[in-house]
XYZ file of C-alpha atoms in Angstrom:
429
model
C 0.038 0.032 -0.002
C 2.807 2.555 0.884
C 4.416 1.713 -2.442
C 1.170 2.461 -4.367
C 0.526 5.589 -2.678
C 4.109 6.655 -3.356
C 3.655 5.869 -6.972
C 0.587 7.999 -7.373
C 1.844 10.787 -5.083
C 4.999 11.315 -7.306
C 2.925 11.039 -10.475
C 3.141 14.699 -11.933
C 0.153 14.205 -14.059
C -2.040 13.159 -10.993
C -0.394 15.890 -8.919
C -1.190 18.623 -11.417
C -4.671 17.457 -12.007
C -5.431 17.183 -8.309
C -4.545 20.904 -8.043
C -6.899 21.789 -10.875
C -9.617 19.234 -10.164
C -9.900 20.449 -6.521
C -10.738 23.913 -7.668
C -12.963 22.749 -10.541
C -14.808 20.536 -8.132
C -15.430 23.520 -6.031
C -16.509 25.551 -8.976
C -18.785 22.815 -10.293
C -20.356 22.347 -6.864
C -20.970 26.089 -6.393
C -22.655 26.224 -9.853
C -24.669 23.247 -9.084
C -25.785 24.669 -5.675
C -26.489 28.181 -7.293
C -28.466 26.524 -10.234
C -31.723 26.414 -8.150
C -31.283 30.094 -7.246
C -31.025 31.066 -10.799
C -34.143 28.710 -11.530
C -36.145 30.533 -8.700
C -35.172 34.104 -9.692
C -35.885 33.495 -13.509
C -38.927 32.335 -15.101
C -38.934 29.042 -17.236
C -39.123 30.965 -20.546
C -36.282 33.453 -19.244
C -34.065 30.474 -18.161
C -34.841 28.756 -21.486
C -33.962 31.899 -23.542
C -30.793 32.555 -21.718
C -29.521 29.082 -21.729
C -30.181 29.034 -25.495
C -28.293 32.368 -25.893
C -25.335 31.017 -23.750
C -25.234 27.893 -26.101
C -24.937 30.247 -29.064
C -22.153 32.245 -27.360
C -20.234 29.036 -26.455
C -20.654 27.417 -29.896
C -19.714 30.576 -32.004
C -16.819 31.282 -29.709
C -15.163 28.076 -30.585
C -15.354 28.874 -34.217
C -14.096 32.439 -33.755
C -11.277 31.252 -31.795
C -9.979 30.172 -35.312
C -8.542 26.880 -33.697
C -5.668 28.906 -32.445
C -5.559 27.471 -29.023
C -4.246 24.293 -30.588
C -0.958 25.690 -31.983
C -0.534 27.581 -28.658
C -0.649 24.295 -26.827
C 1.116 22.178 -29.300
C 3.887 24.449 -30.505
C 4.549 25.688 -26.918
C 5.638 22.317 -25.994
C 7.733 21.892 -29.176
C 9.546 25.173 -28.333
C 12.261 25.202 -25.552
C 13.603 28.638 -25.707
C 11.693 31.234 -23.394
C 12.218 33.894 -26.020
C 10.719 31.808 -28.777
C 7.851 30.880 -26.717
C 7.159 34.471 -26.106
C 7.315 35.173 -29.781
C 5.019 32.239 -30.420
C 2.306 33.496 -28.003
C 2.628 36.941 -29.367
C 2.391 35.915 -33.059
C -0.686 33.649 -32.205
C -2.440 36.420 -30.537
C -1.764 39.008 -33.402
C -3.381 36.551 -35.774
C -6.463 36.018 -33.365
C -6.928 39.880 -32.585
C -6.691 40.721 -36.404
C -9.040 37.908 -37.507
C -11.512 38.656 -34.597
C -11.493 42.307 -35.371
C -12.057 41.992 -39.066
C -14.878 39.270 -38.734
C -16.814 41.156 -35.875
C -16.414 44.508 -37.511
C -17.964 43.255 -40.697
C -20.567 41.395 -38.902
C -21.504 44.445 -36.642
C -21.563 47.204 -39.292
C -23.334 45.114 -42.068
C -25.787 43.843 -39.602
C -25.115 40.313 -40.684
C -25.736 39.270 -37.001
C -29.425 39.958 -37.375
C -29.705 37.613 -40.244
C -27.986 34.897 -38.137
C -30.463 35.766 -35.117
C -33.371 35.499 -37.610
C -32.153 32.102 -38.655
C -31.527 30.792 -35.029
C -34.736 32.082 -33.537
C -38.355 31.193 -34.314
C -39.583 32.520 -31.007
C -39.446 36.189 -29.975
C -36.094 37.578 -28.753
C -35.251 41.141 -28.016
C -31.910 40.919 -29.816
C -31.415 44.616 -30.347
C -31.171 45.052 -26.387
C -29.000 41.983 -26.105
C -26.698 42.624 -29.101
C -23.766 44.401 -27.763
C -23.639 42.115 -24.619
C -23.603 39.029 -26.766
C -20.755 40.261 -28.973
C -18.759 41.205 -25.805
C -19.603 37.775 -24.290
C -18.061 36.213 -27.397
C -14.898 38.043 -27.157
C -14.597 37.373 -23.436
C -15.233 33.732 -23.913
C -12.566 33.439 -26.650
C -9.899 35.207 -24.703
C -10.655 33.586 -21.351
C -10.154 30.064 -23.113
C -6.935 31.287 -24.498
C -5.755 32.632 -21.119
C -6.513 29.409 -19.350
C -4.973 27.238 -22.101
C -1.812 29.237 -21.710
C -1.636 28.955 -17.987
C -2.221 25.204 -18.186
C 0.126 24.833 -21.050
C 2.994 26.647 -19.229
C 2.066 24.866 -16.009
C 0.976 28.070 -14.248
C -1.709 26.108 -12.246
C -1.912 28.651 -9.481
C -3.138 31.253 -11.735
C -5.831 28.824 -13.042
C -7.079 28.167 -9.645
C -7.264 31.697 -8.562
C -8.872 32.888 -11.724
C -11.614 30.255 -11.780
C -12.326 30.754 -8.041
C -12.749 34.464 -8.500
C -14.931 33.962 -11.602
C -17.377 31.680 -9.750
C -17.614 33.632 -6.583
C -17.430 37.279 -7.889
C -19.429 36.824 -11.220
C -22.183 34.787 -9.541
C -22.413 37.072 -6.649
C -22.677 40.174 -8.803
C -25.118 38.539 -11.391
C -27.456 37.185 -8.443
C -27.502 40.615 -6.694
C -28.256 42.398 -10.108
C -31.037 40.012 -10.921
C -32.708 40.673 -7.678
C -32.405 44.507 -7.742
C -32.092 45.649 -11.415
C -34.362 45.537 -14.614
C -37.323 43.621 -15.573
C -35.657 41.881 -18.424
C -33.517 39.258 -16.353
C -31.888 37.793 -19.435
C -30.423 41.144 -20.465
C -29.477 41.787 -16.751
C -27.733 38.482 -16.492
C -25.954 39.072 -19.758
C -24.804 42.420 -18.914
C -23.525 41.769 -15.403
C -21.987 38.318 -16.114
C -19.853 39.536 -19.048
C -18.844 42.905 -17.745
C -17.536 41.310 -14.745
C -15.784 38.637 -16.707
C -14.213 41.532 -18.699
C -12.615 43.228 -15.593
C -11.242 39.674 -14.382
C -9.770 38.996 -17.799
C -8.081 42.348 -17.807
C -6.578 41.623 -14.325
C -5.074 38.131 -15.169
C -4.531 38.946 -18.810
C -1.440 40.884 -17.453
C 0.332 37.586 -16.836
C -0.520 36.472 -20.335
C 0.836 39.659 -22.004
C 3.898 39.600 -19.855
C 4.822 36.356 -21.303
C 4.917 37.598 -24.819
C 7.876 38.789 -26.792
C 6.718 41.451 -29.082
C 8.122 40.183 -32.443
C 5.844 38.818 -35.116
C 7.296 35.626 -36.795
C 5.982 34.891 -40.208
C 7.177 31.268 -40.044
C 5.471 30.588 -36.638
C 2.478 32.454 -37.813
C 2.226 30.256 -40.979
C 2.781 27.042 -39.083
C 0.154 28.058 -36.402
C -2.519 28.729 -39.150
C -1.793 25.431 -40.815
C -2.598 23.637 -37.619
C -5.413 25.858 -36.497
C -7.361 26.094 -39.913
C -8.744 22.593 -40.004
C -9.731 22.890 -36.350
C -11.553 26.093 -37.063
C -13.481 24.422 -39.987
C -14.074 21.478 -37.537
C -15.557 23.786 -34.866
C -17.643 25.369 -37.699
C -19.074 21.887 -38.497
C -19.564 21.395 -34.925
C -22.149 23.978 -34.974
C -24.258 21.550 -36.908
C -23.183 18.560 -34.898
C -23.508 19.911 -31.407
C -25.889 22.706 -31.789
C -28.589 20.993 -34.148
C -30.682 19.465 -31.184
C -31.273 22.968 -29.571
C -31.704 24.679 -32.953
C -34.563 22.195 -34.012
C -35.954 22.125 -30.507
C -36.248 25.843 -30.664
C -37.888 25.648 -34.002
C -40.388 22.914 -33.125
C -40.879 23.780 -29.458
C -40.825 26.866 -27.200
C -38.471 28.209 -24.439
C -40.026 26.024 -21.767
C -38.858 22.991 -23.603
C -35.469 24.484 -24.053
C -35.330 25.375 -20.321
C -35.881 21.677 -19.322
C -33.313 20.390 -22.142
C -30.652 22.941 -21.402
C -31.162 22.260 -17.642
C -30.211 18.667 -18.302
C -27.286 19.683 -20.332
C -26.150 22.238 -17.697
C -26.246 19.528 -14.988
C -24.626 16.764 -16.980
C -21.873 19.208 -18.433
C -20.222 18.409 -14.930
C -18.642 15.465 -16.841
C -17.166 17.204 -19.889
C -16.087 20.144 -17.648
C -14.117 17.924 -15.373
C -12.647 16.165 -18.293
C -11.719 19.571 -19.931
C -9.585 20.201 -16.699
C -7.944 16.804 -17.178
C -7.362 17.285 -20.980
C -5.668 20.670 -20.348
C -3.350 18.932 -17.811
C -2.911 15.717 -20.074
C -2.118 17.503 -23.314
C 1.465 18.816 -22.312
C 2.396 15.329 -21.331
C 0.811 13.941 -24.276
C 2.706 16.071 -26.703
C 6.050 15.691 -24.795
C 5.893 11.899 -25.092
C 7.561 11.235 -28.334
C 7.330 7.277 -27.972
C 4.242 6.568 -29.804
C 3.754 3.119 -28.263
C 4.146 4.483 -24.646
C 1.517 7.322 -25.639
C -0.902 4.739 -26.771
C -0.558 2.477 -23.694
C -0.964 5.511 -21.378
C -3.874 6.855 -23.336
C -5.475 3.569 -23.308
C -5.380 3.110 -19.593
C -6.672 6.695 -19.025
C -9.670 6.103 -21.272
C -10.742 3.103 -19.294
C -10.168 4.617 -15.878
C -12.060 7.947 -17.010
C -14.937 5.906 -18.647
C -15.546 4.011 -15.387
C -15.240 7.078 -13.165
C -17.810 8.984 -15.486
C -20.210 6.214 -15.458
C -20.196 6.165 -11.563
C -20.595 10.007 -11.595
C -23.323 9.932 -14.000
C -25.310 7.592 -11.459
C -24.602 10.106 -8.654
C -25.710 13.051 -10.727
C -29.024 11.318 -11.779
C -29.691 10.357 -8.063
C -29.002 13.763 -6.776
C -31.188 15.560 -9.375
C -33.877 13.029 -8.330
C -33.725 14.116 -4.864
C -33.611 17.863 -5.520
C -37.278 17.323 -6.812
C -38.193 15.236 -3.737
C -36.844 17.996 -1.452
C -38.398 20.766 -3.618
C -35.166 22.404 -4.344
C -36.007 22.488 -8.096
C -39.548 23.429 -9.335
C -41.759 20.416 -10.511
C -42.223 22.195 -13.950
C -38.693 20.893 -14.700
C -39.361 17.418 -13.547
C -39.474 15.998 -17.100
C -35.823 16.247 -17.186
C -35.720 12.849 -15.360
C -36.806 11.166 -18.540
C -34.073 12.350 -20.609
C -31.191 12.921 -18.274
C -29.701 9.287 -18.558
C -29.501 9.782 -22.460
C -27.897 13.242 -21.835
C -25.399 11.901 -19.372
C -24.337 9.091 -21.759
C -23.993 11.548 -24.417
C -21.670 13.771 -22.221
C -19.574 10.761 -21.324
C -18.962 10.298 -25.219
C -18.158 13.928 -25.601
C -15.677 13.812 -22.754
C -13.826 10.636 -24.118
C -13.701 11.660 -27.666
C -10.891 14.135 -27.395
C -8.612 11.423 -26.073
C -8.831 9.848 -29.602
C -8.869 13.060 -31.390
C -5.586 14.213 -29.759
C -3.709 12.084 -32.133
C -4.579 14.222 -35.186
C -2.639 16.899 -33.445
C 0.060 14.650 -32.138
C 0.761 13.677 -35.761
C -0.072 17.224 -37.273
C -3.005 15.615 -39.425
C -5.501 18.199 -38.259
C -7.121 18.116 -41.822
C -8.600 14.791 -40.782
C -11.150 16.755 -38.696
C -12.660 17.953 -42.023
C -13.126 14.511 -43.497
C -15.024 13.339 -40.275
C -16.983 16.272 -39.753
C -18.619 16.821 -43.196
C -20.571 13.553 -43.429
C -21.606 13.684 -39.820
C -23.144 17.194 -40.412
C -25.672 15.642 -42.813
C -26.292 12.915 -40.542
C -26.971 15.260 -37.519
C -29.237 17.376 -39.481
C -31.077 14.444 -40.799
C -31.463 12.673 -37.383
C -32.478 15.780 -35.485
C -35.028 16.754 -38.122
C -36.493 13.387 -37.988
C -36.784 12.850 -34.229
C -37.379 16.288 -32.825
C -40.503 17.196 -34.406
C -42.106 13.847 -33.394
C -40.559 13.293 -29.924
C -39.386 16.766 -28.793
C -36.998 16.770 -25.830
C -36.720 12.989 -25.903
C -35.867 13.121 -29.829
C -33.257 15.768 -29.205
C -31.603 13.609 -26.497
C -31.600 10.579 -28.797
C -30.310 12.464 -31.737
C -27.461 13.940 -29.744
C -26.431 10.470 -28.314
C -26.469 9.022 -31.813
C -24.346 11.693 -33.234
C -21.788 11.910 -30.429
C -21.415 8.027 -30.118
C -20.780 7.907 -33.996
C -18.243 10.800 -33.533
C -16.336 8.842 -30.762
C -16.258 5.517 -32.596
C -14.983 7.466 -35.696
C -12.097 8.994 -33.944
C -11.405 5.781 -32.350
C -10.761 3.992 -35.776
C -8.839 7.240 -36.965
C -6.623 7.172 -33.977
C -6.025 3.552 -34.231
C -4.914 3.708 -37.801
C -2.815 6.692 -37.219
C -0.864 4.859 -34.391
C -0.672 1.761 -36.447
C 0.832 3.601 -39.408
C 3.363 5.457 -37.430
C 4.528 2.319 -35.595
C 4.925 0.516 -38.823
C 6.978 3.287 -40.381
C 9.278 3.323 -37.260
C 9.989 -0.405 -37.367
């Protein structure tokens, strides 16, 4: 027993993850505890609308990140010199800033976003009032992700801990107080106070990010970064159809009440992919550093088995916990239909969490273009499955469609990773 304890105690992957997970667990637990507060302050229609807008912000932020978090993580590990790392971070951020400014400026001044909103919403939404906050939210989400990605890649774990703790406590405290005391439109109030507070926290911690930069733009690094990032960006764009179609069609064939129930299920079950996201960010530096393909394969295999078992157990606890929130009256009965679809949503989230452990290999072998070939056929499958099931079965149809798509996505990347590993091992023998 002492030898086993010593073995895991000295494991740098577990040590780093325990630091991040301890904070993430507290953050997730806080959000879960605060969820009934938001459900009580906001009506079911307001919660449904806000959660749908939040999903839009999250989805489009992944596209407008332009996939640049991948070269930031990958090339940082391939670069030993501190100065060159600074040039790398600066060059990537110049590309991101220019691309984001160009895209959002055109979108704003041409009013193209109104056309997007018209497509995304069948039910009424006061977009004119929300517009500026949604655009700010997209920018904040993008740079917050890049900041955390940098902290984790550079092993500055304390910054991640403090940043996330401040976000959960300060942002939620200010938002809840604002919802109680300001404005009749609680969706606008929540958007406004949430992302304006995020803005000030990002400025505070962004100082350390900027400090790491060497203000020299390197065209070679920029080209290499774009080459790695572009397929990921296209894959993220295709992901709009893959991961957002369920809510898109549910909004078209339902109302904000149904969206509220379905998004509540996604919010609760997102504990699984969020916990995994922390692990993934810790795991990637170790994964990219390991140049022995066979060793990487064996380590990944063990991790997948352990994580899958852990998430299955966690899913059972989540379902039981949600069931008791209704028994105890913590969550209103108007959301009780969530219990019929939550098991499907939980299994879907496990698939979503495990898939990156296979897709990491397309970055490891710098074959990110593969993401395009996998995404395009699944887009049509996703649209077809959602369009077939949701009009008939509503929320249950959305949950089934999402499970089918994400299970297929996971199996596809499993096959791809297996072939990439086999090909590389064959070449080196």
